[in-house]
Coordinates of C-alpha atoms and ligand atoms in Angstrom, one line a residue:
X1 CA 8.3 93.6 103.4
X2 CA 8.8 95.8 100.7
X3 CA 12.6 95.9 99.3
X4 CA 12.6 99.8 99.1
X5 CA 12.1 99.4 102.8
X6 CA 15.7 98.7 104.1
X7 CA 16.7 102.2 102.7
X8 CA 14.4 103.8 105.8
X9 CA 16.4 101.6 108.1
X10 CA 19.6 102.8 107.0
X11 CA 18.7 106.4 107.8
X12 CA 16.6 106.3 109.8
X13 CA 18.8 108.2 112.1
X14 CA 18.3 111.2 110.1
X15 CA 14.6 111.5 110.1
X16 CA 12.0 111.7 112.5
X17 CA 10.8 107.8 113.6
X18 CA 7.8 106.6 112.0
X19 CA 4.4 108.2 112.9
X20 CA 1.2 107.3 113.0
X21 CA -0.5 111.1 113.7
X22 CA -1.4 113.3 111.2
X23 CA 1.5 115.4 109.6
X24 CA 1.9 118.9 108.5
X25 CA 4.6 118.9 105.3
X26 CA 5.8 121.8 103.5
X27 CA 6.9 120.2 99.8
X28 CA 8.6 122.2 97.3
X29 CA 8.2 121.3 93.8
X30 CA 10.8 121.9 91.2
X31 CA 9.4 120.9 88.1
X32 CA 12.1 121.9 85.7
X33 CA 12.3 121.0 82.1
X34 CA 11.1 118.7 79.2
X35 CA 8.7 116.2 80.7
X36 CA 9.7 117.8 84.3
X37 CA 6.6 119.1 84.7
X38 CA 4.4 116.4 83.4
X39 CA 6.0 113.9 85.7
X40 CA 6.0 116.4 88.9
X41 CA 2.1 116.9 88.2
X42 CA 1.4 112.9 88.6
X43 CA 3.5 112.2 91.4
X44 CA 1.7 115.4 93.2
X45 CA -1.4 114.2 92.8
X46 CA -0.4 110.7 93.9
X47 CA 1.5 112.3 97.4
X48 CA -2.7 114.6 97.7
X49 CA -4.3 111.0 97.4
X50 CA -1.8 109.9 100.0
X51 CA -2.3 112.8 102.2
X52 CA -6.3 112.7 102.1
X53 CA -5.9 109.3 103.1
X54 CA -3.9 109.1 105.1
X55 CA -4.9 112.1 107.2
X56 CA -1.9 114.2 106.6
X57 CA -1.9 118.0 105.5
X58 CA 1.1 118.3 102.0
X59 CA 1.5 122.3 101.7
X60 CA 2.9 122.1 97.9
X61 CA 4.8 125.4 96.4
X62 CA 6.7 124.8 92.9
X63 CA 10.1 126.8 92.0
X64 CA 11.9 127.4 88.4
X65 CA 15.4 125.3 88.3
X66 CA 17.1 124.7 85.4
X67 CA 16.4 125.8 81.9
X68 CA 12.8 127.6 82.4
X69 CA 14.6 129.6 85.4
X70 CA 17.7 130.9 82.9
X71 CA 14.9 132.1 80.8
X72 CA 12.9 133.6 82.9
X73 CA 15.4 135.4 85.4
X74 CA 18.9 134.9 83.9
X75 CA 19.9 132.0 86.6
X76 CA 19.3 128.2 86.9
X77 CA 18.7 128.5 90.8
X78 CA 17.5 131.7 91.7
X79 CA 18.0 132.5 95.1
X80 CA 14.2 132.4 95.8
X81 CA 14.2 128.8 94.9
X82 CA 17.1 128.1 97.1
X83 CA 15.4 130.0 100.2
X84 CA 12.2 127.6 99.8
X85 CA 14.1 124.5 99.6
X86 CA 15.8 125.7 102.7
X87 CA 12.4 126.1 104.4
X88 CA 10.8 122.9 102.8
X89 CA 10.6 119.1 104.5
X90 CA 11.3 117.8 101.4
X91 CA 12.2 118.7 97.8
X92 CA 10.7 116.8 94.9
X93 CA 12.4 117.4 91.5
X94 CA 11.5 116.7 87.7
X95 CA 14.2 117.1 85.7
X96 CA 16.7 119.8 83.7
X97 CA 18.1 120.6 80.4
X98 CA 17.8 120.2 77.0
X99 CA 18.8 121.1 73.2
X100 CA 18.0 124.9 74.0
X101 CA 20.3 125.2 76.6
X102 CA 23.1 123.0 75.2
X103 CA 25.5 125.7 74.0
X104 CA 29.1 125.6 74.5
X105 CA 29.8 129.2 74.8
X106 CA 26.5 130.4 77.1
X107 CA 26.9 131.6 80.2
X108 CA 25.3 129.5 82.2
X109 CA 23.3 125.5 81.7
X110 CA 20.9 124.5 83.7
X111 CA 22.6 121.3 85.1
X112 CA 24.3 124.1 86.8
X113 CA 21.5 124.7 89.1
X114 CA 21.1 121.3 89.9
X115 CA 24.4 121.0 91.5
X116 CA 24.5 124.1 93.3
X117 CA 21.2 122.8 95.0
X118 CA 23.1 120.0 95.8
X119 CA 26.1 121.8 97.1
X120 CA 23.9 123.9 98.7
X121 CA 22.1 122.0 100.8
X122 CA 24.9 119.4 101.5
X123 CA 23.2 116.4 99.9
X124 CA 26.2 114.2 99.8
X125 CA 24.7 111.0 99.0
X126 CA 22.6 109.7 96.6
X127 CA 21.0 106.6 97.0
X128 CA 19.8 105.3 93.4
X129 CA 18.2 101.7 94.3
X130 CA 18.0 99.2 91.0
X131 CA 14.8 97.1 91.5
X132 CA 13.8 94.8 89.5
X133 CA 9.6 94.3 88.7
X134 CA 9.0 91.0 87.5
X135 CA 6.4 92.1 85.2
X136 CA 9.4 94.4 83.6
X137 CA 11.9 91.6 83.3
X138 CA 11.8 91.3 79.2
X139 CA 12.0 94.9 78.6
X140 CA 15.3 94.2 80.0
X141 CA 17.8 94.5 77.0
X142 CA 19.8 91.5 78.8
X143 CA 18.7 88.2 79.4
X144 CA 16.4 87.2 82.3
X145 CA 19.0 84.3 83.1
X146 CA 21.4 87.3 83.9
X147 CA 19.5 90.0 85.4
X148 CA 17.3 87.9 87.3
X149 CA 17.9 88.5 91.6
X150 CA 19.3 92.0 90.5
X151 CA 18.9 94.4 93.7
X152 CA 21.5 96.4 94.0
X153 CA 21.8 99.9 95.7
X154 CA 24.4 102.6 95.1
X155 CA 25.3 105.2 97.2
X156 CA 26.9 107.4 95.0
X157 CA 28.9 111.0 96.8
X158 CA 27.2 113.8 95.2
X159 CA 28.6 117.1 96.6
X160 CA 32.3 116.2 95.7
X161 CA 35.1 115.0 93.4
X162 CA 35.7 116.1 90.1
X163 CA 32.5 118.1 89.8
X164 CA 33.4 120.3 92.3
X165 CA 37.1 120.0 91.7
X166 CA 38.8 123.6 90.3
X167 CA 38.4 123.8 86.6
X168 CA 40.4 126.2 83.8
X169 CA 41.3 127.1 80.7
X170 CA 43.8 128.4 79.2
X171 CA 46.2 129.1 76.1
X172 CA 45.6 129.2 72.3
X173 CA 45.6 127.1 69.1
X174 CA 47.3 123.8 69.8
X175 CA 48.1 124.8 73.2
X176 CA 44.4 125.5 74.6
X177 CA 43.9 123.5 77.3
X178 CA 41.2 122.8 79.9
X179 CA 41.4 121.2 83.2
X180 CA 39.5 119.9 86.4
X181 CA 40.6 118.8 89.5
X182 CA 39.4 115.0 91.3
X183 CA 39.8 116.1 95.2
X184 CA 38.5 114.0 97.9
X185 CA 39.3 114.5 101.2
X186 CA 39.1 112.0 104.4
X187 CA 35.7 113.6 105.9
X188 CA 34.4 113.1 102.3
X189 CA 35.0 109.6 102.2
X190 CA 34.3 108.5 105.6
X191 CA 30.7 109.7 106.0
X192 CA 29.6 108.2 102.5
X193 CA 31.2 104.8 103.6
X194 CA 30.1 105.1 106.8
X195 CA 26.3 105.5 104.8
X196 CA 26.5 102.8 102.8
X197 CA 28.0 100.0 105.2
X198 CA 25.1 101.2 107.3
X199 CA 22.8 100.5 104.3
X200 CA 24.8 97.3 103.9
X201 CA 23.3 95.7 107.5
X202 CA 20.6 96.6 106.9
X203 CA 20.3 94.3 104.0
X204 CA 22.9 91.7 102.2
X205 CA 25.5 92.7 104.5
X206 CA 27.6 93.2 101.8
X207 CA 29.7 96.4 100.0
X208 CA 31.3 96.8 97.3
X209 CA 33.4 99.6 96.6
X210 CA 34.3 101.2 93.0
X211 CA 37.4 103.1 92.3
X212 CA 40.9 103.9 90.0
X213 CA 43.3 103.5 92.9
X214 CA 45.6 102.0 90.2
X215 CA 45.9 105.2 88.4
X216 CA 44.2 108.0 90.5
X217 CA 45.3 109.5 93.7
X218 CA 42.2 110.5 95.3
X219 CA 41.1 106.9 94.3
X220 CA 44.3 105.8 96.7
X221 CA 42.8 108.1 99.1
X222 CA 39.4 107.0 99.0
X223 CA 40.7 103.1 99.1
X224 CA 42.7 103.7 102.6
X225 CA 39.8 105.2 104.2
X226 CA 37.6 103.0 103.2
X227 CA 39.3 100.3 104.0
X228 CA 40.2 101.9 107.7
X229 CA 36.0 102.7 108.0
X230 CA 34.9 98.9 107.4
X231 CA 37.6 97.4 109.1
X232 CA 37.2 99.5 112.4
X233 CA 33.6 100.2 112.7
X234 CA 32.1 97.5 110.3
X235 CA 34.1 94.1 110.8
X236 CA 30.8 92.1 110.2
X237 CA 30.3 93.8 106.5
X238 CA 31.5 91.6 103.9
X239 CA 33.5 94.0 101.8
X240 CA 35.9 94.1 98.7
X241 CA 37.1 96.3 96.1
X242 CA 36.2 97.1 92.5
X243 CA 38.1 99.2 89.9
X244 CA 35.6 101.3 87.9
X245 CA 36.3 99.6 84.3
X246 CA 35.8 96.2 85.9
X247 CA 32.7 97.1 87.3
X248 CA 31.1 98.8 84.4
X249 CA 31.5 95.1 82.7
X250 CA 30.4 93.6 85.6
X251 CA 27.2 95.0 86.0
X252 CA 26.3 93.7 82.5
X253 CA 27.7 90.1 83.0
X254 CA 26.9 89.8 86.8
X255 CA 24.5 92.1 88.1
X256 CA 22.8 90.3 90.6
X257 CA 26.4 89.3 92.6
X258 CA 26.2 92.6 93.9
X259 CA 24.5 94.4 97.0
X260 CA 25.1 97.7 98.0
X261 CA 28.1 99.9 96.0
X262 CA 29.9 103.2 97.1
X263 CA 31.6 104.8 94.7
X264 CA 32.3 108.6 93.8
X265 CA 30.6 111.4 91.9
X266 CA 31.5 111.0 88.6
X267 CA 32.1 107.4 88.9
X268 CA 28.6 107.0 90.7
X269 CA 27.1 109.2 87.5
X270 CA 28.0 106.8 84.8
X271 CA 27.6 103.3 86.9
X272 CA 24.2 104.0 87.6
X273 CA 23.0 105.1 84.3
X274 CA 24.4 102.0 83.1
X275 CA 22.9 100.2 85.8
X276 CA 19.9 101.5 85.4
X277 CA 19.1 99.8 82.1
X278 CA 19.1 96.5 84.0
X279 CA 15.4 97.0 84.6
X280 CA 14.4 97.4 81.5
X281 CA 13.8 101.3 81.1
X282 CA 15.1 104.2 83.1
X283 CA 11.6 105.4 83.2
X284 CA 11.1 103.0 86.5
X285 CA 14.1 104.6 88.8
X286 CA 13.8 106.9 91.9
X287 CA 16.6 108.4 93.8
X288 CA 16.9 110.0 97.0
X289 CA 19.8 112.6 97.8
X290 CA 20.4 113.2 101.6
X291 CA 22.5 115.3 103.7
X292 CA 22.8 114.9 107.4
X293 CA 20.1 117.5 108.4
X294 CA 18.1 119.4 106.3
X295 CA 15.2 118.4 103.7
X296 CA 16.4 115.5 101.0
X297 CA 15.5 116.4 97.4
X298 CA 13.8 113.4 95.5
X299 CA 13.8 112.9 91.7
X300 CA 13.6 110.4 89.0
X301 CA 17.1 109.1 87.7
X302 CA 16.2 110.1 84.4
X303 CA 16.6 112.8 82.8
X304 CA 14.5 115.5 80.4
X305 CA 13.9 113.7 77.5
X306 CA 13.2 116.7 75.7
X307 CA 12.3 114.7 72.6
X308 CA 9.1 113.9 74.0
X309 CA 8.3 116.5 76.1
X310 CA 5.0 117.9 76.1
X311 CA 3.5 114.6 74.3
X312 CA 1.9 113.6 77.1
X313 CA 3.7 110.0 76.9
X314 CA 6.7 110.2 79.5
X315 CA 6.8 107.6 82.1
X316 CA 5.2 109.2 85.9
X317 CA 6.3 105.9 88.0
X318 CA 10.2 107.1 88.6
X319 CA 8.7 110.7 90.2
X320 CA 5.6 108.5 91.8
X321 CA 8.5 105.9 92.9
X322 CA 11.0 109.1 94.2
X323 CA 7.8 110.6 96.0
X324 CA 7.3 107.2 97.6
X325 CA 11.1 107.5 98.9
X326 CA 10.5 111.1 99.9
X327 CA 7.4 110.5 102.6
X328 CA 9.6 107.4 103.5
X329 CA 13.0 109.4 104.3
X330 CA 12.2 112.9 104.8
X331 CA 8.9 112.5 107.1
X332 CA 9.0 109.3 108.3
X333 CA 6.0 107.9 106.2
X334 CA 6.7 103.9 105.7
X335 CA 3.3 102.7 105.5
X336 CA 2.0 105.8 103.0
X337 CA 5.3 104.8 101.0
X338 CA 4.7 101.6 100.8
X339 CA 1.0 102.1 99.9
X340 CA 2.8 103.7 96.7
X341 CA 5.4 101.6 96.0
X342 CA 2.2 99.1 96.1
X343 CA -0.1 100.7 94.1
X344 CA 2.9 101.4 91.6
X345 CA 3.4 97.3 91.6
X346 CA -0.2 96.7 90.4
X347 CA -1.1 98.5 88.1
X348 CA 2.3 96.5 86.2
X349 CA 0.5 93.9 87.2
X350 CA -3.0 94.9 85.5
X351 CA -0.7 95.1 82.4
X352 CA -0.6 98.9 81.9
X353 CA 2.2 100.7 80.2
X354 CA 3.4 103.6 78.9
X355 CA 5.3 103.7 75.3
X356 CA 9.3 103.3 77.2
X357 CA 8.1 100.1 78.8
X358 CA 5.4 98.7 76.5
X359 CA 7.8 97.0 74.0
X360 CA 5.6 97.6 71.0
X361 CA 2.3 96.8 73.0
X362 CA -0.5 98.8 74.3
X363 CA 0.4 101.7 75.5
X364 CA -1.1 104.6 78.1
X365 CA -0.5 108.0 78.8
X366 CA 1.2 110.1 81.7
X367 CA -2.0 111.5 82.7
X368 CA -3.6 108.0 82.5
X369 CA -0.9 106.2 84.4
X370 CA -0.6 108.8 87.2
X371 CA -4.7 107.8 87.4
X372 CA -3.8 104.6 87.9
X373 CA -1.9 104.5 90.1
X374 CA -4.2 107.5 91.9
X375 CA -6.8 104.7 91.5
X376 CA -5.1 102.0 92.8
X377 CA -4.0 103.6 96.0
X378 CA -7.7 104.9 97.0
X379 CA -8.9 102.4 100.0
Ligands
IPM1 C1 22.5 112.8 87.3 C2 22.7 113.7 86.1 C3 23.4 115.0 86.6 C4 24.8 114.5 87.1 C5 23.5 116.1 85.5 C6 22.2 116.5 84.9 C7 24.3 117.3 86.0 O1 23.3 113.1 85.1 O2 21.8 113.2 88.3 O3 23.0 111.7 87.2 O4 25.7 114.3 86.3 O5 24.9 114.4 88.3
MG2 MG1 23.6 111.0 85.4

C-alpha cells in the first residue's frame, strides 16, 4: 500500500467513499506568486492525464490570491476568488508572496489572503505528511543513520491561535508597543485531537502532542483537553506529551521515534518547516488543509521562492504530490492518487532531478519533470 494512503482512511468520513464511475470535478486553481504558477501548470496537466485516463471530467478555472491579486484589484482574496472556492470540489494552490510585497508599512501582504481563505472556508487542519523517498535520502542534510524510518504526519490547527488572536499597537518612542493574542478554546482543540488520534489508528497508533503548557495558558488549555479527548474516546492510542523547544530538537536528533503530531498554528508553522528538511528538500512536500464540509485546498509546503521564479527550474512534485492528496481527499480518488504518488516514485527512480534535489548532478527542468511524470502515469 502506499504510505500516503492512511491519510484517506483518517477522513474518510468527510469525503464521498471511493468510486469507481466516472466523476464530474469542478477544480479551482490559485496559482499565486513566484514559481506559483509554474508549479500549478505541471500538477494540472498531471490531474488532465489522470482525468483522460481515468475516465473522469476535471472542470479547471484559476483565481488571483496573493500578491498578483493586490496588484491587479487592491486585495489579496478578492471576493470573486472566495465565491469560486466556495463553489469548487477542491482547491489547488501554488504559492504567495515575495520581496515586492514585503513592506512593513503597506496596507495589505498577500499572506493575508491565504489566511482569510483559510478562515474562510473553515480549514482547521492541515495535514503536512513527511515522507521519506529512498532515492532522496542523501540530499538529506542529516545522516541516513538518523533520518532513516522517518514517517511522521502533523496535523497542525490552521484557523486558530495566535494568528487569529487580536493584534495592536500602540504608543510612541520607547513606549511603542505591539501585541497579539494566543486564544484557543475547547471546540478548537477537541476536533483537531479528535483528527489526529483518528489519523493515529489508522497508522502507528501513536500521538504525540506539542505544546508550552509550562509557560502558556492556552498551552494549559490545550493539554487538559487533549488529555480528556484521548483518554475518553481514544484509550488504545498510545499518547504523550511534548513541549515545543523539546521537540524542535527532537526532530533533528530522533525523527523517526515519532508518528503522528498535533500541535497548534504557529507552533505547527515552524515544526513542519523544520521537519520538512528531513527529506532532503522542501521541494518534495504536499499538504492537505481540511474542514469538516466544504472543498479542501491543496498546496505544496513551500513557499514562493521568488529568487527563481520564472527560471523555469522550481521543483513540480510537491503541487503533483498535493494534487495526488487532493483526488484522494476531496473526491475520493485512491487509485488515480496513487497512480501519482507512483509515477512521482519512478521517475526518482529513473534518476531525474531538478537543481533543489540534484545535489550538484544532472539536473531537469519544471516543464521537463511535470513531463515525466505526465509520461510515467500514461498506461
Ligand atoms: C505556511 C506558511 C504560511 C503560514 C504563511 C505564508 C502565511 O508559512 O503555510 O506554513 O504561516 O501559515
Ligand atoms: Mg510555514
Amino acid at each position: 500500500m502506499n504510505r500516503l494512503g492512511y491519510i484517506s482512511v483518517l477522513i474518510s468520513h468527510f469525503f464521498t467513499p471511493a468510486t469507481n464511475t466516472p466523476l464530474k470535478a469542478n477544480i479551482v486553481l490559485l496559482p499565486g506568486d513566484g514559481i506559483g504558477p509554474e508549479i500549478v501548470t505541471q500538477a494540472q496537466r498531471v490531474l488532465e492525464t489522470v482525468a483522460k485516463s481515468f475516465g473522469h471530467q476535471f472542470e479547471f478555472s484559476s483565481h488571483m490570491i496573493g500578491g498578483i491579486a493586490i496588484d491587479t484589484c487592491g486585495d489579496p482574496l478578492p471576493q470573486e476568488t472566495i465565491d469560486a472556492c466556495r463553489d469548487a470540489d477542491a482547491i489547488l494552490l501554488g504559492a504567495v508572496g515575495g520581496p515586492k510585497w514585503d513592506d512593513p508599512s503597506a496596507k495589505t501582504r498577500p499572506e493575508v489572503g491565504l489566511l482569510k481563505i483559510r478562515k474562510e472556508l473553515g480549514l482547521f487542519a492541515n495535514l503536512r505528511p513527511i515522507r521519506l523517498f529512498d532515492e532522496l535520502l542523501d540530499a538529506s542534510p542529516l545522516r541516513r543513520d538518523i533520518i532513516e524510518g522517518t514517517d511522521i504526519l502533523f496535523l497542525r490547527e490552521l484557523t486558530g491561535g495566535i494568528y487569529f488572536g487580536e493584534s495592536g499597537t500602540g504608543g510612541n518612542g520607547q513606549e511603542e508597543s505591539a501585541y497579539q493574542s494566543m486564544v484557543y478554546s475547547v471546540g478548537e482543540v477537541e476536533r483537531i485531537v479528535r483528527l489526529a488520534a483518528k489519523a493515529a489508528q489508522g497508522r502507528g497508533n501513536r500521538l504525540t502532542s506539542v505544546d508550552k503548557a509550562n509557560v502558556l495558558e492556552p498551552s494549559r488549555l490545550w493539554r487538559r483537553v487533549a488529555a480528556k479527548v484521548m483518554q475518553e474516546e481514544f484509550p488504545d492510542v498510545q499518547y504523550d506529551v511534548v513541549l515545543v523547544d523539546a521537540m524542535a530538537m527532537h526532530l533533528i536528533n530522533r525523527p523517526s521515534d515519532f508518528d503522528v503530531v498535533v500541535t497548534g498554528n504557529m507552533f505547527g508553522d515552524i515544526l513542519t518547516d523544520e521537519a520538512s528538511m528531513l527529506p532532503g528538500s522542501l521541494g518534495m512536500l504536499p499538504s492537505a488543509s481540511l474542514g469538516s464540509d466544504g472543498p479542501g485546498l491543496y498546496e505544496p509546503i513551500h513557499g514562493s521562492a521568488p529568487d527563481i521564479a520564472g527560471q523555469e527550474i522550481a521543483n513540480p512534485l510537491a503541487t503533483i504530490l498535493a494534487s495526488a492528496m487532493l483526488l484522494r481527499h476531496s473526491l475520493g480518488l485512491e487509485s488515480e492518487a496513487t497512480s501519482i504518488e507512483s509515477a512521482v516514485q519512478a521517475v526518482l527512480s529513473d534518476g531525474l532531478r531538478t537543481h533543489d534535489i540534484a545535489r550538484g548532478g544532472e539536473a531537469i527542468g519544471t516543464n521537463s519533470m511535470g513531463s515525466a511524470v505526465v509520461d510515467r502515469l500514461t498506461v
